[in-house]
PDB file of C-alpha atoms in Angstrom:
ATOM      1  CA  UNK B   1     109.546 123.093 103.560  1.00  0.00           C
ATOM      2  CA  UNK B   2     105.948 124.057 102.888  1.00  0.00           C
ATOM      3  CA  UNK B   3     103.906 121.057 101.800  1.00  0.00           C
ATOM      4  CA  UNK B   4     100.356 120.981 100.498  1.00  0.00           C
ATOM      5  CA  UNK B   5      98.804 117.547 100.966  1.00  0.00           C
ATOM      6  CA  UNK B   6      95.425 116.468  99.637  1.00  0.00           C
ATOM      7  CA  UNK B   7      93.554 113.370 100.829  1.00  0.00           C
ATOM      8  CA  UNK B   8      90.419 112.101  99.102  1.00  0.00           C
ATOM      9  CA  UNK B   9      87.215 110.762 100.575  1.00  0.00           C
ATOM     10  CA  UNK B  10      88.218 107.111 100.926  1.00  0.00           C
ATOM     11  CA  UNK B  11      91.404 108.206 102.721  1.00  0.00           C
ATOM     12  CA  UNK B  12      89.339 109.828 105.489  1.00  0.00           C
ATOM     13  CA  UNK B  13      86.318 107.524 105.390  1.00  0.00           C
ATOM     14  CA  UNK B  14      86.378 106.556 109.068  1.00  0.00           C
ATOM     15  CA  UNK B  15      88.078 107.174 112.411  1.00  0.00           C
ATOM     16  CA  UNK B  16      91.005 104.848 111.709  1.00  0.00           C
ATOM     17  CA  UNK B  17      91.783 106.470 108.376  1.00  0.00           C
ATOM     18  CA  UNK B  18      91.479 109.976 109.816  1.00  0.00           C
ATOM     19  CA  UNK B  19      94.093 109.077 112.423  1.00  0.00           C
ATOM     20  CA  UNK B  20      96.232 107.462 109.708  1.00  0.00           C
ATOM     21  CA  UNK B  21      96.259 110.762 107.774  1.00  0.00           C
ATOM     22  CA  UNK B  22      96.946 112.741 110.944  1.00  0.00           C
ATOM     23  CA  UNK B  23      99.898 110.581 111.900  1.00  0.00           C
ATOM     24  CA  UNK B  24     101.393 110.750 108.418  1.00  0.00           C
ATOM     25  CA  UNK B  25     101.196 114.535 108.480  1.00  0.00           C
ATOM     26  CA  UNK B  26     102.683 114.674 111.970  1.00  0.00           C
ATOM     27  CA  UNK B  27     105.782 112.816 110.729  1.00  0.00           C
ATOM     28  CA  UNK B  28     106.540 115.700 108.346  1.00  0.00           C
ATOM     29  CA  UNK B  29     105.484 118.320 110.895  1.00  0.00           C
ATOM     30  CA  UNK B  30     107.962 116.970 113.444  1.00  0.00           C
ATOM     31  CA  UNK B  31     110.702 117.217 110.824  1.00  0.00           C
ATOM     32  CA  UNK B  32     110.017 120.948 110.675  1.00  0.00           C
ATOM     33  CA  UNK B  33     107.776 121.123 107.600  1.00  0.00           C
ATOM     34  CA  UNK B  34     104.801 123.467 107.383  1.00  0.00           C
ATOM     35  CA  UNK B  35     101.673 121.576 106.366  1.00  0.00           C
ATOM     36  CA  UNK B  36      98.540 122.718 104.545  1.00  0.00           C
ATOM     37  CA  UNK B  37      96.125 119.797 104.420  1.00  0.00           C
ATOM     38  CA  UNK B  38      93.236 119.733 101.924  1.00  0.00           C
ATOM     39  CA  UNK B  39      90.444 117.220 102.529  1.00  0.00           C
ATOM     40  CA  UNK B  40      87.439 115.861 100.685  1.00  0.00           C
ATOM     41  CA  UNK B  41      84.169 114.736 102.239  1.00  0.00           C
ATOM     42  CA  UNK B  42      84.332 111.399 104.065  1.00  0.00           C
ATOM     43  CA  UNK B  43      83.713 108.299 101.961  1.00  0.00           C
ATOM     44  CA  UNK B  44      80.462 108.468 100.005  1.00  0.00           C
ATOM     45  CA  UNK B  45      79.080 111.439 101.969  1.00  0.00           C
ATOM     46  CA  UNK B  46      78.643 113.564  98.835  1.00  0.00           C
ATOM     47  CA  UNK B  47      76.508 110.840  97.261  1.00  0.00           C
ATOM     48  CA  UNK B  48      74.402 110.740 100.423  1.00  0.00           C
ATOM     49  CA  UNK B  49      73.833 114.497 100.187  1.00  0.00           C
ATOM     50  CA  UNK B  50      72.746 114.135  96.562  1.00  0.00           C
ATOM     51  CA  UNK B  51      70.271 111.469  97.617  1.00  0.00           C
ATOM     52  CA  UNK B  52      68.858 113.741 100.329  1.00  0.00           C
ATOM     53  CA  UNK B  53      68.404 116.568  97.840  1.00  0.00           C
ATOM     54  CA  UNK B  54      66.739 114.343  95.254  1.00  0.00           C
ATOM     55  CA  UNK B  55      64.337 113.119  97.913  1.00  0.00           C
ATOM     56  CA  UNK B  56      63.191 116.721  98.387  1.00  0.00           C
ATOM     57  CA  UNK B  57      62.995 117.738  94.751  1.00  0.00           C
ATOM     58  CA  UNK B  58      63.834 116.499  91.256  1.00  0.00           C
ATOM     59  CA  UNK B  59      64.811 120.024  90.220  1.00  0.00           C
ATOM     60  CA  UNK B  60      67.129 121.372  92.921  1.00  0.00           C
ATOM     61  CA  UNK B  61      68.513 124.917  92.403  1.00  0.00           C
ATOM     62  CA  UNK B  62      72.260 124.721  91.756  1.00  0.00           C
ATOM     63  CA  UNK B  63      72.984 127.430  94.313  1.00  0.00           C
ATOM     64  CA  UNK B  64      71.230 125.440  97.050  1.00  0.00           C
ATOM     65  CA  UNK B  65      72.937 122.237  95.959  1.00  0.00           C
ATOM     66  CA  UNK B  66      76.323 123.873  96.462  1.00  0.00           C
ATOM     67  CA  UNK B  67      75.212 125.169  99.851  1.00  0.00           C
ATOM     68  CA  UNK B  68      74.373 121.579 100.799  1.00  0.00           C
ATOM     69  CA  UNK B  69      77.575 120.075  99.380  1.00  0.00           C
ATOM     70  CA  UNK B  70      79.862 122.246 101.501  1.00  0.00           C
ATOM     71  CA  UNK B  71      78.688 120.430 104.639  1.00  0.00           C
ATOM     72  CA  UNK B  72      80.660 117.310 103.710  1.00  0.00           C
ATOM     73  CA  UNK B  73      84.127 118.860 103.671  1.00  0.00           C
ATOM     74  CA  UNK B  74      83.436 120.950 106.762  1.00  0.00           C
ATOM     75  CA  UNK B  75      82.677 117.790 108.723  1.00  0.00           C
ATOM     76  CA  UNK B  76      85.936 116.201 107.581  1.00  0.00           C
ATOM     77  CA  UNK B  77      88.233 119.135 108.354  1.00  0.00           C
ATOM     78  CA  UNK B  78      86.756 119.701 111.799  1.00  0.00           C
ATOM     79  CA  UNK B  79      87.106 116.021 112.721  1.00  0.00           C
ATOM     80  CA  UNK B  80      90.694 116.055 111.459  1.00  0.00           C
ATOM     81  CA  UNK B  81      91.499 119.091 113.618  1.00  0.00           C
ATOM     82  CA  UNK B  82      90.074 117.208 116.608  1.00  0.00           C
ATOM     83  CA  UNK B  83      92.336 114.244 115.802  1.00  0.00           C
ATOM     84  CA  UNK B  84      95.422 116.479 115.719  1.00  0.00           C
ATOM     85  CA  UNK B  85      94.385 117.989 119.053  1.00  0.00           C
ATOM     86  CA  UNK B  86      94.041 114.503 120.530  1.00  0.00           C
ATOM     87  CA  UNK B  87      97.558 113.720 119.275  1.00  0.00           C
ATOM     88  CA  UNK B  88      98.962 116.892 120.825  1.00  0.00           C
ATOM     89  CA  UNK B  89      99.642 118.813 117.608  1.00  0.00           C
ATOM     90  CA  UNK B  90      98.236 122.324 117.048  1.00  0.00           C
ATOM     91  CA  UNK B  91      95.920 122.532 114.032  1.00  0.00           C
ATOM     92  CA  UNK B  92      93.028 124.598 112.748  1.00  0.00           C
ATOM     93  CA  UNK B  93      90.270 123.859 110.247  1.00  0.00           C
ATOM     94  CA  UNK B  94      89.219 126.519 107.726  1.00  0.00           C
ATOM     95  CA  UNK B  95      86.408 126.524 105.198  1.00  0.00           C
ATOM     96  CA  UNK B  96      86.347 128.390 101.889  1.00  0.00           C
ATOM     97  CA  UNK B  97      84.760 131.467 103.459  1.00  0.00           C
ATOM     98  CA  UNK B  98      87.410 131.699 106.183  1.00  0.00           C
ATOM     99  CA  UNK B  99      90.243 131.237 103.689  1.00  0.00           C
ATOM    100  CA  UNK B 100      88.555 133.478 101.102  1.00  0.00           C
ATOM    101  CA  UNK B 101      88.730 130.969  98.252  1.00  0.00           C
ATOM    102  CA  UNK B 102      87.227 133.229  95.574  1.00  0.00           C
ATOM    103  CA  UNK B 103      85.538 131.727  92.501  1.00  0.00           C
ATOM    104  CA  UNK B 104      83.103 132.683  89.767  1.00  0.00           C
ATOM    105  CA  UNK B 105      79.413 131.903  90.271  1.00  0.00           C
ATOM    106  CA  UNK B 106      79.194 128.875  87.994  1.00  0.00           C
ATOM    107  CA  UNK B 107      77.496 126.721  90.621  1.00  0.00           C
ATOM    108  CA  UNK B 108      78.467 123.066  90.474  1.00  0.00           C
ATOM    109  CA  UNK B 109      81.524 123.682  88.313  1.00  0.00           C
ATOM    110  CA  UNK B 110      83.083 126.931  89.531  1.00  0.00           C
ATOM    111  CA  UNK B 111      86.616 128.065  88.748  1.00  0.00           C
ATOM    112  CA  UNK B 112      89.007 129.554  91.294  1.00  0.00           C
ATOM    113  CA  UNK B 113      89.843 133.184  90.557  1.00  0.00           C
ATOM    114  CA  UNK B 114      91.856 134.187  93.624  1.00  0.00           C
ATOM    115  CA  UNK B 115      92.928 132.835  97.009  1.00  0.00           C
ATOM    116  CA  UNK B 116      93.556 135.256  99.859  1.00  0.00           C
ATOM    117  CA  UNK B 117      96.336 133.546 101.805  1.00  0.00           C
ATOM    118  CA  UNK B 118      96.786 135.910 104.761  1.00  0.00           C
ATOM    119  CA  UNK B 119      94.832 133.713 107.201  1.00  0.00           C
ATOM    120  CA  UNK B 120      96.651 130.547 106.152  1.00  0.00           C
ATOM    121  CA  UNK B 121     100.072 132.195 106.458  1.00  0.00           C
ATOM    122  CA  UNK B 122      99.198 133.579 109.893  1.00  0.00           C
ATOM    123  CA  UNK B 123      98.163 130.162 111.204  1.00  0.00           C
ATOM    124  CA  UNK B 124     101.269 128.510 109.730  1.00  0.00           C
ATOM    125  CA  UNK B 125     103.506 131.092 111.395  1.00  0.00           C
ATOM    126  CA  UNK B 126     101.845 130.245 114.709  1.00  0.00           C
ATOM    127  CA  UNK B 127     103.017 126.656 114.247  1.00  0.00           C
ATOM    128  CA  UNK B 128      99.706 125.086 113.299  1.00  0.00           C
ATOM    129  CA  UNK B 129      98.832 122.525 110.673  1.00  0.00           C
ATOM    130  CA  UNK B 130      96.214 124.247 108.504  1.00  0.00           C
ATOM    131  CA  UNK B 131      93.354 122.047 107.310  1.00  0.00           C
ATOM    132  CA  UNK B 132      91.340 123.460 104.399  1.00  0.00           C
ATOM    133  CA  UNK B 133      88.066 122.279 102.899  1.00  0.00           C
ATOM    134  CA  UNK B 134      88.577 121.030  99.365  1.00  0.00           C
ATOM    135  CA  UNK B 135      86.065 121.274  96.510  1.00  0.00           C
ATOM    136  CA  UNK B 136      84.474 124.557  97.613  1.00  0.00           C
ATOM    137  CA  UNK B 137      84.782 128.302  97.201  1.00  0.00           C
ATOM    138  CA  UNK B 138      82.764 131.493  97.479  1.00  0.00           C
ATOM    139  CA  UNK B 139      81.615 133.902  94.798  1.00  0.00           C
ATOM    140  CA  UNK B 140      81.627 137.717  94.859  1.00  0.00           C
ATOM    141  CA  UNK B 141      78.366 137.723  96.829  1.00  0.00           C
ATOM    142  CA  UNK B 142      79.722 135.270  99.451  1.00  0.00           C
ATOM    143  CA  UNK B 143      77.595 132.405  98.167  1.00  0.00           C
ATOM    144  CA  UNK B 144      79.207 128.992  98.461  1.00  0.00           C
ATOM    145  CA  UNK B 145      80.261 127.349  95.196  1.00  0.00           C
ATOM    146  CA  UNK B 146      81.711 123.955  94.353  1.00  0.00           C
ATOM    147  CA  UNK B 147      84.407 123.084  91.834  1.00  0.00           C
ATOM    148  CA  UNK B 148      82.921 119.905  90.358  1.00  0.00           C
ATOM    149  CA  UNK B 149      83.600 116.256  91.136  1.00  0.00           C
ATOM    150  CA  UNK B 150      87.228 115.786  92.156  1.00  0.00           C
ATOM    151  CA  UNK B 151      87.541 119.492  92.897  1.00  0.00           C
ATOM    152  CA  UNK B 152      89.633 118.973  96.032  1.00  0.00           C
ATOM    153  CA  UNK B 153      92.583 118.234  93.731  1.00  0.00           C
ATOM    154  CA  UNK B 154      92.105 121.671  92.193  1.00  0.00           C
ATOM    155  CA  UNK B 155      91.910 123.293  95.628  1.00  0.00           C
ATOM    156  CA  UNK B 156      95.221 121.703  96.595  1.00  0.00           C
ATOM    157  CA  UNK B 157      97.073 122.638  93.403  1.00  0.00           C
ATOM    158  CA  UNK B 158      95.740 126.207  93.460  1.00  0.00           C
ATOM    159  CA  UNK B 159      96.845 126.583  97.087  1.00  0.00           C
ATOM    160  CA  UNK B 160     100.284 125.170  96.254  1.00  0.00           C
ATOM    161  CA  UNK B 161     100.659 127.654  93.409  1.00  0.00           C
ATOM    162  CA  UNK B 162      99.461 130.655  95.426  1.00  0.00           C
ATOM    163  CA  UNK B 163     101.498 129.793  98.524  1.00  0.00           C
ATOM    164  CA  UNK B 164     104.544 128.838  96.411  1.00  0.00           C
ATOM    165  CA  UNK B 165     104.688 125.508  98.221  1.00  0.00           C
ATOM    166  CA  UNK B 166     107.725 123.272  97.864  1.00  0.00           C
ATOM    167  CA  UNK B 167     105.616 120.199  97.102  1.00  0.00           C
ATOM    168  CA  UNK B 168     102.025 119.325  96.265  1.00  0.00           C
ATOM    169  CA  UNK B 169     101.162 115.764  97.207  1.00  0.00           C
ATOM    170  CA  UNK B 170      97.925 114.106  96.123  1.00  0.00           C
ATOM    171  CA  UNK B 171      97.005 111.012  98.146  1.00  0.00           C
ATOM    172  CA  UNK B 172      94.460 108.452  97.060  1.00  0.00           C
ATOM    173  CA  UNK B 173      93.497 104.843  97.751  1.00  0.00           C
ATOM    174  CA  UNK B 174      95.236 103.181  94.794  1.00  0.00           C
ATOM    175  CA  UNK B 175      98.947 102.632  94.298  1.00  0.00           C
ATOM    176  CA  UNK B 176      99.611 104.345  90.985  1.00  0.00           C
ATOM    177  CA  UNK B 177      98.575 105.969  87.731  1.00  0.00           C
ATOM    178  CA  UNK B 178      97.994 103.115  85.332  1.00  0.00           C
ATOM    179  CA  UNK B 179      97.380 102.799  81.602  1.00  0.00           C
ATOM    180  CA  UNK B 180      93.870 101.608  82.574  1.00  0.00           C
ATOM    181  CA  UNK B 181      91.911 100.974  85.752  1.00  0.00           C
ATOM    182  CA  UNK B 182      93.800  98.055  87.394  1.00  0.00           C
ATOM    183  CA  UNK B 183      90.621  97.027  89.189  1.00  0.00           C
ATOM    184  CA  UNK B 184      89.054  96.308  85.789  1.00  0.00           C
ATOM    185  CA  UNK B 185      91.938  95.654  83.393  1.00  0.00           C
ATOM    186  CA  UNK B 186      94.145  92.857  84.697  1.00  0.00           C
ATOM    187  CA  UNK B 187      97.260  93.717  82.656  1.00  0.00           C
ATOM    188  CA  UNK B 188      97.182  97.497  83.252  1.00  0.00           C
ATOM    189  CA  UNK B 189     100.685  98.958  83.622  1.00  0.00           C
ATOM    190  CA  UNK B 190     101.686 101.465  86.289  1.00  0.00           C
ATOM    191  CA  UNK B 191     103.431 104.527  84.864  1.00  0.00           C
ATOM    192  CA  UNK B 192     106.648 105.795  86.478  1.00  0.00           C
ATOM    193  CA  UNK B 193     106.227 109.389  85.289  1.00  0.00           C
ATOM    194  CA  UNK B 194     103.645 111.174  83.209  1.00  0.00           C
ATOM    195  CA  UNK B 195     103.537 114.566  81.497  1.00  0.00           C
ATOM    196  CA  UNK B 196     100.895 117.211  82.129  1.00  0.00           C
ATOM    197  CA  UNK B 197      99.423 116.699  78.660  1.00  0.00           C
ATOM    198  CA  UNK B 198      99.277 112.916  79.048  1.00  0.00           C
ATOM    199  CA  UNK B 199      97.585 113.273  82.437  1.00  0.00           C
ATOM    200  CA  UNK B 200      95.133 115.789  80.985  1.00  0.00           C
ATOM    201  CA  UNK B 201      94.233 113.334  78.263  1.00  0.00           C
ATOM    202  CA  UNK B 202      93.677 110.567  80.809  1.00  0.00           C
ATOM    203  CA  UNK B 203      91.578 112.891  82.999  1.00  0.00           C
ATOM    204  CA  UNK B 204      89.452 113.986  80.052  1.00  0.00           C
ATOM    205  CA  UNK B 205      88.897 110.326  79.156  1.00  0.00           C
ATOM    206  CA  UNK B 206      87.509 109.676  82.622  1.00  0.00           C
ATOM    207  CA  UNK B 207      90.508 108.603  84.691  1.00  0.00           C
ATOM    208  CA  UNK B 208      89.656 109.302  88.328  1.00  0.00           C
ATOM    209  CA  UNK B 209      93.179 109.897  89.593  1.00  0.00           C
ATOM    210  CA  UNK B 210      93.329 113.685  89.182  1.00  0.00           C
ATOM    211  CA  UNK B 211      90.747 116.373  88.456  1.00  0.00           C
ATOM    212  CA  UNK B 212      91.424 117.828  84.993  1.00  0.00           C
ATOM    213  CA  UNK B 213      91.277 121.417  86.288  1.00  0.00           C
ATOM    214  CA  UNK B 214      94.021 120.609  88.788  1.00  0.00           C
ATOM    215  CA  UNK B 215      96.301 119.333  86.035  1.00  0.00           C
ATOM    216  CA  UNK B 216      95.675 122.473  83.970  1.00  0.00           C
ATOM    217  CA  UNK B 217      96.627 124.704  86.914  1.00  0.00           C
ATOM    218  CA  UNK B 218      99.706 122.581  87.628  1.00  0.00           C
ATOM    219  CA  UNK B 219     100.804 122.910  84.019  1.00  0.00           C
ATOM    220  CA  UNK B 220     100.188 126.668  83.881  1.00  0.00           C
ATOM    221  CA  UNK B 221     102.023 127.288  87.167  1.00  0.00           C
ATOM    222  CA  UNK B 222     104.690 124.608  86.692  1.00  0.00           C
ATOM    223  CA  UNK B 223     103.700 122.777  89.873  1.00  0.00           C
ATOM    224  CA  UNK B 224     105.182 119.300  90.219  1.00  0.00           C
ATOM    225  CA  UNK B 225     102.563 116.903  91.539  1.00  0.00           C
ATOM    226  CA  UNK B 226     103.499 113.830  93.539  1.00  0.00           C
ATOM    227  CA  UNK B 227     100.796 111.181  93.649  1.00  0.00           C
ATOM    228  CA  UNK B 228     100.929 108.742  96.561  1.00  0.00           C
ATOM    229  CA  UNK B 229      98.865 106.055  98.207  1.00  0.00           C
ATOM    230  CA  UNK B 230      97.231 107.059 101.484  1.00  0.00           C
ATOM    231  CA  UNK B 231      96.925 103.437 102.573  1.00  0.00           C
ATOM    232  CA  UNK B 232     100.602 102.502 102.313  1.00  0.00           C
ATOM    233  CA  UNK B 233     103.861 104.395 102.690  1.00  0.00           C
ATOM    234  CA  UNK B 234     105.224 103.243  99.354  1.00  0.00           C
ATOM    235  CA  UNK B 235     105.355 106.201  97.000  1.00  0.00           C
ATOM    236  CA  UNK B 236     103.445 105.535  93.836  1.00  0.00           C
ATOM    237  CA  UNK B 237     106.405 106.608  91.691  1.00  0.00           C
ATOM    238  CA  UNK B 238     104.119 108.927  89.776  1.00  0.00           C
ATOM    239  CA  UNK B 239     105.249 112.496  89.336  1.00  0.00           C
ATOM    240  CA  UNK B 240     103.747 114.998  86.949  1.00  0.00           C
TER     241      UNK B 240
END
């Protein structure tokens, strides 16, 4: 099976969590699955980059902001590849330029237009786990772009659609999609299943579980999303 797995920033926030993700992927890899792993920046790194930029200027050009943002995911994927190497599993990290993740030039909120998958397929055929930077792309002039907050979800779903993956798994640090934020609303109910349209509505209302663009792509391409907790092995029983 070909599996696309996406892990968010809190799931890779430190050394222990990076190795947790690596070991979970290795379980599937040893069963014979091909793995494409999409990662966000570690922890609150994106917020730290915003703070650095604001310290320089209160009116930062959007193109330069995107150039800065791409650093976060590149750090994560390279560290993850090092972890796989330490664990004796072949892996390679690729950024948006190396993959050729083509977008428009709407800096800060770009949309994916095409993904050239030749490099990914080549590395998979060589038996490697392929680790791709989430959240970022390149425009027609090879400028880096970003897909907006939560854009790593969109990267993962778009890759799953283009590669015709068997599953697309989105991992996060909570244990389910709820009717409200369970950290705020005490009697929030976890949903067993949810439709694309219901998830879109939740995303548009500010739910942080899935990026709304990713849900739109999943609906258009009929990609089933499985949402799981990265911090426990209990599936969240949420499928879309």
